[in-house]
Coordinates of C-alpha atoms and ligand atoms in Angstrom, one line a residue:
M1 CA 0.0 -0.1 0.0
K2 CA 1.6 3.2 -1.1
L3 CA -0.6 5.7 0.8
F4 CA 2.2 6.9 3.2
S5 CA 5.1 6.6 0.7
P6 CA 7.3 9.7 0.4
E7 CA 5.8 10.7 -3.0
V8 CA 2.2 10.6 -1.7
L9 CA 3.1 12.3 1.4
G10 CA 4.9 14.8 -0.6
A11 CA 2.0 15.4 -2.9
V12 CA -0.3 16.0 0.2
L13 CA 2.2 18.5 1.8
F14 CA 2.6 20.2 -1.7
I15 CA -1.2 20.6 -1.8
A16 CA -1.3 21.8 1.8
S17 CA 1.5 24.4 1.3
T18 CA 0.1 25.7 -2.0
A19 CA -3.5 25.5 -1.4
D20 CA -3.4 29.0 -0.3
A21 CA -1.2 30.6 -3.0
I22 CA -2.5 32.9 -5.5
S23 CA -3.3 31.4 -8.9
L24 CA -1.3 32.5 -11.8
T25 CA -0.9 31.0 -15.3
I26 CA 2.0 33.0 -16.7
D27 CA 1.0 32.8 -20.4
S28 CA -2.7 33.7 -19.7
A29 CA -3.4 37.6 -19.9
D30 CA -6.5 37.1 -17.9
S31 CA -4.8 35.1 -15.2
V32 CA -1.9 37.6 -15.1
K33 CA -4.4 40.5 -14.8
S34 CA -6.5 38.8 -12.0
A35 CA -3.5 37.9 -10.0
A36 CA -2.0 41.5 -10.5
G37 CA -5.3 42.8 -9.5
A38 CA -5.2 40.9 -6.2
V39 CA -1.6 42.1 -5.4
A40 CA -2.4 45.7 -6.4
K41 CA -5.1 45.7 -3.8
G42 CA -2.8 44.3 -1.3
L43 CA -0.3 47.1 -2.1
T44 CA -2.9 49.9 -2.1
S45 CA -4.1 48.7 1.2
Y46 CA -1.0 50.4 2.9
Y47 CA -2.0 53.7 1.4
T48 CA -4.2 56.2 3.1
G49 CA -3.3 59.5 1.8
Y50 CA -6.4 60.1 -0.3
R51 CA -8.4 60.1 2.9
P52 CA -9.7 63.5 4.3
G53 CA -7.0 64.8 6.8
D54 CA -4.2 62.6 5.3
V55 CA -1.6 63.8 3.1
P56 CA -1.8 62.7 -0.5
G57 CA 1.4 61.0 -1.8
N58 CA 2.7 59.9 1.4
L59 CA 2.9 56.4 2.8
P60 CA 2.8 55.8 6.6
D61 CA 6.0 55.0 8.7
P62 CA 8.4 53.2 8.0
Y63 CA 8.1 54.0 4.3
Y64 CA 10.1 56.9 3.0
W65 CA 8.7 59.4 0.6
W66 CA 10.6 58.1 -2.5
E67 CA 9.0 54.7 -2.0
A68 CA 5.6 56.2 -2.4
G69 CA 6.7 57.8 -5.7
A70 CA 7.8 54.5 -6.7
M71 CA 4.5 52.9 -5.7
F72 CA 2.5 55.5 -7.9
N73 CA 4.8 54.6 -10.9
A74 CA 3.9 50.9 -10.4
L75 CA 0.3 51.7 -10.3
I76 CA 0.5 53.8 -13.6
D77 CA 2.0 50.7 -15.2
Y78 CA -0.6 48.6 -13.6
W79 CA -3.4 50.7 -15.3
H80 CA -1.5 50.6 -18.6
Y81 CA -1.0 46.9 -18.6
T82 CA -4.2 45.7 -17.2
G83 CA -6.7 48.4 -18.2
D84 CA -7.9 48.7 -14.5
D85 CA -8.3 52.3 -13.8
Q86 CA -9.7 52.0 -10.2
Y87 CA -6.4 53.6 -8.7
N88 CA -6.1 56.4 -11.4
E89 CA -7.7 59.2 -9.1
I90 CA -5.4 58.5 -6.3
I91 CA -2.4 58.4 -8.5
F92 CA -3.2 61.6 -10.1
Q93 CA -3.9 63.3 -6.8
A94 CA -0.7 62.1 -5.3
L95 CA 1.6 63.0 -8.2
L96 CA 0.3 66.6 -8.2
H97 CA 0.2 67.0 -4.5
Q98 CA 3.9 66.2 -4.1
T99 CA 5.4 68.3 -6.8
G100 CA 6.7 70.7 -4.2
E101 CA 6.7 74.6 -4.2
D102 CA 8.8 74.8 -7.5
D103 CA 7.2 72.0 -9.4
D104 CA 10.4 69.9 -9.4
Y105 CA 9.6 67.1 -6.7
M106 CA 11.6 68.7 -4.1
P107 CA 9.0 69.5 -1.3
V108 CA 10.5 71.6 1.4
N109 CA 9.3 69.4 4.1
Q110 CA 11.3 66.6 2.5
S111 CA 14.6 68.4 2.6
Q112 CA 16.0 66.6 5.6
S113 CA 16.4 63.4 3.7
L114 CA 16.0 64.4 0.1
G115 CA 18.6 62.8 -2.1
N116 CA 18.8 63.0 -6.0
D117 CA 17.5 59.4 -6.0
D118 CA 14.5 60.3 -3.9
Q119 CA 13.6 63.2 -6.3
G120 CA 14.4 60.9 -9.3
F121 CA 11.9 58.2 -8.3
W122 CA 9.1 60.8 -8.3
G123 CA 10.5 62.2 -11.6
M124 CA 10.4 58.7 -13.2
A125 CA 6.9 58.4 -12.2
A126 CA 6.0 61.7 -14.0
M127 CA 8.0 60.5 -16.9
S128 CA 5.9 57.3 -16.9
A129 CA 2.7 59.4 -16.8
A130 CA 3.8 61.1 -19.9
E131 CA 4.9 57.9 -21.7
R132 CA 1.8 56.0 -20.8
G133 CA -0.6 58.8 -21.7
F134 CA -1.9 59.1 -18.3
K135 CA -4.6 61.8 -17.9
D136 CA -3.0 65.3 -18.4
P137 CA -3.4 67.7 -15.5
P138 CA -5.5 71.0 -16.0
A139 CA -3.5 73.7 -17.7
D140 CA -3.0 75.6 -14.6
Q141 CA -1.2 72.7 -13.0
P142 CA 2.3 71.4 -13.8
Q143 CA 2.4 68.8 -16.6
W144 CA 4.0 65.3 -16.4
L145 CA 6.7 66.0 -19.0
A146 CA 7.6 69.3 -17.6
L147 CA 7.9 67.9 -14.2
A148 CA 10.4 65.1 -15.5
Q149 CA 12.3 67.9 -17.2
A150 CA 12.4 69.9 -13.9
V151 CA 13.9 66.9 -12.3
F152 CA 16.4 66.6 -15.1
N153 CA 17.3 70.2 -15.1
T154 CA 17.9 70.5 -11.4
Q155 CA 20.0 67.4 -11.4
A156 CA 22.1 68.5 -14.5
S157 CA 22.8 71.8 -12.7
R158 CA 24.1 69.7 -9.7
W159 CA 26.6 67.7 -11.8
D160 CA 29.7 68.1 -9.6
T161 CA 33.2 68.2 -11.1
T162 CA 34.9 69.4 -8.0
T163 CA 35.5 65.7 -7.0
C164 CA 35.8 62.3 -8.9
G165 CA 35.8 64.1 -12.3
G166 CA 32.0 64.7 -12.1
G167 CA 28.8 62.8 -11.2
L168 CA 25.8 63.5 -8.8
R169 CA 26.1 63.2 -5.1
W170 CA 23.6 61.1 -3.2
Q171 CA 22.2 63.9 -1.2
I172 CA 21.2 67.4 -2.5
F173 CA 21.7 69.4 0.7
T174 CA 25.1 69.7 2.3
F175 CA 23.7 69.2 5.8
N176 CA 22.5 65.6 5.0
N177 CA 24.4 62.6 5.7
G178 CA 25.5 61.0 2.5
Y179 CA 26.4 64.4 0.9
N180 CA 29.8 63.0 0.3
Y181 CA 28.8 59.8 -1.4
K182 CA 28.5 59.7 -5.1
N183 CA 26.2 56.9 -5.6
T184 CA 24.9 54.7 -8.5
I185 CA 21.3 55.0 -8.0
S186 CA 21.3 58.8 -8.1
N187 CA 23.4 58.9 -11.3
G188 CA 21.1 56.0 -12.5
C189 CA 17.9 58.1 -12.0
F190 CA 19.4 61.0 -13.9
F191 CA 20.7 58.5 -16.7
N192 CA 17.3 56.9 -16.9
V193 CA 15.3 60.1 -17.2
A194 CA 17.8 61.7 -19.5
A195 CA 17.6 58.7 -22.0
R196 CA 13.8 58.7 -21.9
L197 CA 13.5 62.4 -22.3
A198 CA 15.7 62.0 -25.2
R199 CA 13.4 59.5 -26.9
Y200 CA 10.2 61.4 -25.9
T201 CA 11.2 64.9 -27.1
G202 CA 13.9 64.1 -29.7
N203 CA 16.3 66.6 -28.0
N204 CA 19.8 65.6 -28.1
T205 CA 20.7 67.6 -25.1
Y206 CA 19.3 64.8 -23.0
S207 CA 21.0 62.0 -24.9
D208 CA 24.4 64.0 -24.5
W209 CA 23.9 63.9 -20.8
A210 CA 23.0 60.3 -20.8
E211 CA 26.3 59.5 -22.6
K212 CA 28.2 61.6 -20.3
T213 CA 26.7 60.0 -17.1
W214 CA 27.4 56.5 -18.6
D215 CA 31.0 57.5 -19.3
W216 CA 31.5 58.9 -15.9
V217 CA 30.0 55.9 -14.1
R218 CA 32.4 53.7 -16.1
S219 CA 35.3 56.1 -15.4
I220 CA 35.2 55.8 -11.7
S221 CA 34.4 51.9 -11.8
L222 CA 30.9 52.2 -10.5
S223 CA 30.2 49.7 -13.3
D224 CA 32.7 47.2 -14.7
D225 CA 33.2 45.6 -18.1
T226 CA 30.9 42.8 -17.8
V227 CA 28.6 44.8 -16.9
H228 CA 27.9 45.1 -13.1
F229 CA 26.9 48.1 -11.1
F230 CA 28.1 48.8 -7.7
D231 CA 26.6 51.0 -4.9
G232 CA 28.8 54.1 -4.8
S233 CA 31.9 55.8 -3.8
D234 CA 33.3 58.2 -1.2
D235 CA 34.0 61.6 -2.8
L236 CA 36.3 62.5 0.2
K237 CA 38.7 60.0 -1.2
N238 CA 38.0 61.3 -4.8
C239 CA 36.1 58.0 -5.5
S240 CA 39.2 56.0 -5.5
E241 CA 37.6 53.3 -3.7
V242 CA 34.2 51.7 -4.7
N243 CA 31.7 50.2 -2.4
H244 CA 31.0 46.8 -4.4
I245 CA 27.5 45.9 -3.3
Q246 CA 25.2 45.0 -6.1
W247 CA 21.5 45.8 -5.9
T248 CA 18.8 44.7 -8.5
Y249 CA 17.5 48.2 -9.1
N250 CA 20.9 49.6 -10.2
A251 CA 21.1 47.2 -13.1
G252 CA 17.5 47.7 -13.8
I253 CA 17.7 51.4 -14.0
F254 CA 20.7 51.4 -16.3
M255 CA 19.2 48.6 -18.4
L256 CA 16.1 50.7 -19.3
G257 CA 18.2 53.8 -19.8
A258 CA 20.6 51.9 -22.3
A259 CA 17.6 50.4 -24.0
H260 CA 16.1 53.9 -24.6
M261 CA 19.6 55.1 -25.8
Y262 CA 19.7 52.0 -28.2
N263 CA 16.1 52.9 -29.4
Y264 CA 17.0 56.5 -29.9
T265 CA 20.4 56.2 -31.6
E266 CA 20.1 52.6 -33.0
S267 CA 23.8 52.3 -32.5
E268 CA 25.8 49.2 -32.0
T269 CA 27.6 50.8 -29.1
W270 CA 24.4 51.0 -27.1
K271 CA 23.2 47.6 -28.2
S272 CA 26.3 46.0 -26.9
R273 CA 26.0 48.0 -23.7
L274 CA 22.4 46.8 -23.3
D275 CA 23.6 43.3 -24.0
G276 CA 26.2 43.5 -21.3
I277 CA 23.8 44.8 -18.7
I278 CA 21.4 41.9 -19.5
K279 CA 24.1 39.3 -19.1
G280 CA 25.2 41.0 -15.9
V281 CA 21.8 40.4 -14.5
S282 CA 22.8 36.7 -14.0
V283 CA 24.3 37.8 -10.6
F284 CA 20.6 38.3 -9.5
L285 CA 19.2 34.9 -10.5
S286 CA 19.2 32.6 -7.7
P287 CA 21.5 29.4 -7.9
D288 CA 18.6 27.6 -6.1
A289 CA 15.9 28.2 -8.7
N290 CA 16.3 28.6 -12.4
N291 CA 16.0 32.2 -13.6
V292 CA 14.2 33.4 -10.4
I293 CA 15.2 37.0 -9.5
Y294 CA 16.6 37.5 -6.0
E295 CA 18.1 40.3 -3.9
V296 CA 21.6 38.7 -3.6
A297 CA 23.1 41.2 -1.1
C298 CA 20.4 40.6 1.6
E299 CA 17.9 37.9 0.9
P300 CA 20.2 34.8 1.7
H301 CA 20.9 36.5 5.2
N302 CA 17.4 37.9 5.7
T303 CA 18.9 41.4 6.2
C304 CA 17.0 43.4 3.5
D305 CA 15.8 46.8 5.0
E306 CA 12.5 48.4 4.2
D307 CA 13.9 50.1 1.0
Q308 CA 15.8 47.1 -0.3
R309 CA 12.6 44.8 0.0
S310 CA 11.2 46.8 -2.9
F311 CA 14.2 46.8 -5.2
K312 CA 13.1 43.7 -7.2
A313 CA 10.0 45.6 -8.2
Y314 CA 12.1 48.2 -10.3
L315 CA 14.2 45.5 -11.9
A316 CA 11.1 43.8 -13.0
R317 CA 9.5 47.1 -14.1
W318 CA 12.5 48.2 -16.3
I319 CA 12.9 44.6 -17.7
G320 CA 9.4 45.0 -19.0
S321 CA 9.8 48.4 -20.6
T322 CA 13.2 47.3 -22.0
M323 CA 11.4 44.6 -23.8
Q324 CA 9.1 47.3 -25.3
V325 CA 11.7 49.7 -26.6
A326 CA 14.2 47.0 -27.7
P327 CA 12.1 44.0 -28.6
Y328 CA 15.1 41.8 -29.5
T329 CA 15.6 41.3 -25.8
Q330 CA 12.3 39.6 -25.2
E331 CA 13.9 36.3 -26.1
T332 CA 16.4 36.6 -23.1
L333 CA 14.4 38.7 -20.7
M334 CA 10.9 37.1 -21.0
P335 CA 12.0 33.7 -19.3
I336 CA 13.5 35.5 -16.5
L337 CA 10.2 37.4 -15.7
Q338 CA 8.1 34.1 -16.4
A339 CA 10.2 32.1 -13.8
S340 CA 10.2 34.9 -11.3
A341 CA 6.5 35.7 -11.7
A342 CA 5.5 32.0 -11.2
A343 CA 7.9 31.9 -8.2
A344 CA 6.4 35.0 -6.8
A345 CA 2.9 33.7 -7.1
K346 CA 3.8 30.7 -5.0
V347 CA 4.8 32.9 -2.1
C348 CA 1.6 35.1 -2.5
A349 CA -1.5 34.0 -0.4
D350 CA -4.9 34.0 -2.2
D351 CA -5.8 37.2 -0.3
G352 CA -3.2 38.9 -2.6
T353 CA -0.6 39.6 0.0
C354 CA 2.9 38.3 -0.7
G355 CA 6.2 37.2 0.9
Q356 CA 9.6 38.6 0.3
V357 CA 11.8 35.9 -1.1
W358 CA 10.6 34.1 -4.3
Y359 CA 13.3 31.4 -4.8
T360 CA 12.5 29.2 -1.9
G361 CA 9.0 28.4 -3.2
T362 CA 7.6 28.9 0.3
D363 CA 6.0 32.0 1.7
D364 CA 8.2 33.4 4.4
G365 CA 5.4 35.4 5.9
L366 CA 7.1 38.8 5.6
R367 CA 4.7 41.5 4.4
G368 CA 5.0 45.0 3.3
V369 CA 4.8 47.7 0.6
G370 CA 8.1 46.3 -1.0
E371 CA 6.9 42.7 -1.0
Q372 CA 3.6 43.8 -2.6
M373 CA 5.2 46.2 -5.2
S374 CA 7.9 43.4 -6.3
A375 CA 5.2 40.8 -6.8
L376 CA 3.0 43.1 -8.6
E377 CA 5.7 44.5 -11.1
V378 CA 6.9 40.9 -11.8
M379 CA 3.5 39.7 -12.7
Q380 CA 2.2 42.9 -14.6
N381 CA 5.3 43.1 -16.6
L382 CA 4.5 39.8 -18.2
L383 CA 2.0 41.8 -20.2
A384 CA 4.8 44.4 -21.5
P385 CA 5.5 42.7 -24.9
S386 CA 1.8 42.6 -25.8
S387 CA 1.1 46.2 -24.6
S388 CA 1.7 49.4 -26.3
P389 CA 5.2 50.9 -26.0
P390 CA 6.0 54.1 -24.3
L391 CA 4.6 57.1 -26.2
T392 CA 6.8 59.9 -27.5
N393 CA 5.8 63.5 -28.7
T394 CA 5.5 62.1 -32.2
T395 CA 3.6 58.9 -31.5
G396 CA 0.6 60.1 -29.5
G397 CA 2.2 61.6 -26.4
T398 CA 0.1 64.7 -25.4
S399 CA 2.1 65.8 -22.3
I400 CA 3.3 69.4 -22.7
G401 CA 6.9 70.0 -21.7
N402 CA 9.0 73.0 -20.8
P403 CA 12.7 72.6 -21.5
N404 CA 13.4 75.3 -18.9
A405 CA 11.4 73.7 -16.2
G406 CA 13.0 73.8 -12.7
A407 CA 15.0 76.9 -13.6
D408 CA 13.7 78.6 -10.3
S409 CA 14.4 75.7 -8.0
K410 CA 16.3 76.6 -5.0
D411 CA 18.7 74.2 -3.6
S412 CA 18.7 75.6 -0.3
P413 CA 15.2 75.8 0.6
I414 CA 15.5 75.6 4.4
V415 CA 13.3 78.3 5.8
F416 CA 14.0 78.2 9.5
S417 CA 10.6 79.0 10.7
Q418 CA 9.3 75.7 8.9
V419 CA 11.5 73.6 10.8
T420 CA 9.3 72.2 13.6
A421 CA 10.5 71.3 17.0
G422 CA 9.6 67.7 16.4
D423 CA 11.8 67.3 13.5
K424 CA 14.8 65.3 14.9
A425 CA 17.1 66.0 12.0
G426 CA 16.2 69.7 11.7
A427 CA 16.6 70.1 15.4
G428 CA 20.1 68.6 15.2
F429 CA 20.9 70.9 12.4
L430 CA 19.8 74.0 14.3
T431 CA 21.8 72.8 17.4
T432 CA 24.8 72.6 15.2
L433 CA 24.1 76.0 13.9
V434 CA 23.9 77.4 17.5
L435 CA 27.2 75.6 18.4
V436 CA 28.8 77.0 15.4
G437 CA 27.6 80.4 16.4
I438 CA 28.8 80.0 20.1
L439 CA 32.3 78.8 18.7
A440 CA 32.4 81.6 16.2
G441 CA 31.5 84.0 18.9
A442 CA 34.2 82.6 21.2
Y443 CA 36.7 82.9 18.4
W444 CA 35.6 86.5 17.8
M445 CA 36.2 87.3 21.6
I446 CA 39.7 85.7 21.5
A447 CA 40.7 87.3 18.2
Y448 CA 39.7 90.7 18.9
Ligands
LIG1 C1 4.4 68.5 3.4 O1 4.2 69.4 2.4 C2 2.9 69.1 1.6 C3 2.7 70.0 0.5 O2 3.9 70.0 -0.4 C4 1.7 69.3 2.5 O3 0.6 69.0 1.9 C5 1.9 68.2 3.7 O4 0.9 68.3 4.7 C6 3.3 68.5 4.4 N1 3.5 67.4 5.4 C7 3.9 66.3 5.3 C8 4.0 65.3 6.4 O5 3.9 65.7 4.1
LIG2 C1 40.0 62.8 -8.9 O1 39.5 61.8 -9.7 C2 39.4 62.3 -11.1 C3 38.6 61.3 -11.8 O2 39.1 60.0 -11.7 C4 40.7 62.6 -11.7 O3 40.4 63.1 -13.0 C5 41.2 63.7 -10.9 O4 42.7 63.9 -11.3 C6 41.5 63.2 -9.3 N1 41.9 64.3 -8.5 C7 42.9 64.1 -7.7 C8 43.3 65.3 -6.9 O5 43.5 63.0 -7.5
LIG3 C1 8.3 67.3 -30.2 O1 9.2 68.0 -29.3 C2 10.4 68.6 -30.0 C3 11.4 69.2 -29.0 O2 10.6 70.0 -28.0 C4 9.9 69.6 -30.9 O3 10.8 70.2 -31.6 C5 8.9 69.0 -31.9 O4 8.2 70.0 -32.7 C6 7.8 68.2 -31.1 N1 7.0 67.4 -32.2 C7 5.7 67.4 -31.9 C8 5.0 66.6 -33.1 O5 5.1 68.0 -31.2
LIG4 C1 12.1 51.5 -30.6 O1 10.9 51.2 -30.0 C2 9.7 51.0 -30.7 C3 8.6 50.8 -29.9 O2 8.2 52.3 -29.5 C4 9.9 49.6 -31.5 O3 8.9 49.3 -32.3 C5 11.3 49.6 -32.3 O4 11.5 48.3 -32.8 C6 12.3 50.1 -31.3 N1 13.6 50.2 -32.1 C7 14.6 49.2 -32.1 C8 15.8 49.6 -32.8 O5 14.6 48.4 -31.3
LIG5 C1 16.7 70.9 -25.6 O1 16.9 70.8 -24.2 C2 17.7 71.8 -23.6 C3 17.9 71.5 -22.2 O2 16.7 71.6 -21.5 C4 17.2 73.1 -23.9 O3 18.0 74.2 -23.5 C5 16.8 73.4 -25.4 O4 16.2 74.6 -25.6 C6 16.1 72.2 -25.9 N1 15.9 72.3 -27.4 C7 14.7 72.4 -27.9 C8 14.7 72.4 -29.3 O5 13.6 72.2 -27.4

């Protein structure tokens, strides 16, 4: 009698452990839409900004401002790929509410932790709104394309040649920790937006900056020949040493930028760069599961922080749109998305909530915005090859740009009366100022 043989027992356990999992048939658009719909519902359950008295565009603690921008970008693509527009109102409201005083995604009350990457993630959301033909704001409001241009222009003006031969610093303001770090994701955001603006507008100023950023990243070895992207470098050492941690989103952000540059220039140089980045992605494929994406730097040790838990979302997102603007890559990239989406579905419960690690095949029970967004992106991007590609201003894009957007931006927006006592970082900053004042006063007394 074979009832308790290992195979039968195994089958029973298998059923028991997957009975709760969400259902996903990777080659059925209806199934993908339905699974993505459940996961999108789980994602948006964290967001309350649309409620009266709440702030549109912010996620509650512990999620930083940038991740909210990333989430609205995911939801724009969700609408584009699935046709489900139930979140469009809250996306629209959030993207406009957070533009900041100068319409450049630098709201004053985010200054204490505002990096170029934080601004960049909102800028990329605005760029996606333009490319996906998301409803244009009324004429008296800032327009999606102009917002992306404002982010580009403010960042181009921060290009810093005083150290490391160029590049963007992580932080925008000198008083923030990380001002001395030139990191790959900040330069990646700038590169990504520049390449997409070039394709959207046909203006070579943007592609020139994309070239320049690529060359600089190579020049200080933030990327290598084969093509991997590392985290960043200390400008106090003139970027002579590189922090070699690799994150999925750095590979993804450069992949999509390179795909746009290839689409725009049709040059063999950009094609071979794109091919190199795609090969380099193998470092993020789990050795334990064929073609399944994992966050190699933290998942095996269970040390991913709240930000890092969302990074796979962006690699999946940018793999999807890479397949749209460089269709020849579908052959290589689609199997990665398919295997990863199938693995992600296995760790999502049928209530649409998902675990963090995909390659184990078992739900780890971890839950959060990062987990939801990653599962959503890896599923919905299965629809990218069969969906319409990003628009441009000659192929149906209607967003109105302003090449000079962001010209009035202030890179020192601290207005002291607006720093509240409850603001820890701000309070620390003020304390420092007082101390400097006292020391300066003492120096003055001694000197004179
Ligand atoms: C920050 O500024 C926005 C406007 O840019 C405002 O609506 C919001 O209430 C402020 N506070 C927080 C916590 O976001
Ligand atoms: C700093 O690095 C840049 C880029 O590698 C290099 O051109 C420059 O000469 C270096 N400066 C110093 C002082 O070493
Ligand atoms: C697209 O944008 C470019 C740059 O702003 C402009 O020169 C061109 O006229 C635009 N084309 C259309 C069809 O609007
Ligand atoms: C550029 O993108 C379009 C989609 O917008 C695609 O049809 C075309 O094949 C791409 N060009 C290249 C060289 O891949
Ligand atoms: C191209 O973009 C640059 C940088 O924003 C701008 O100065 C220039 O006017 C733009 N050219 C056109 C034709 O729009």
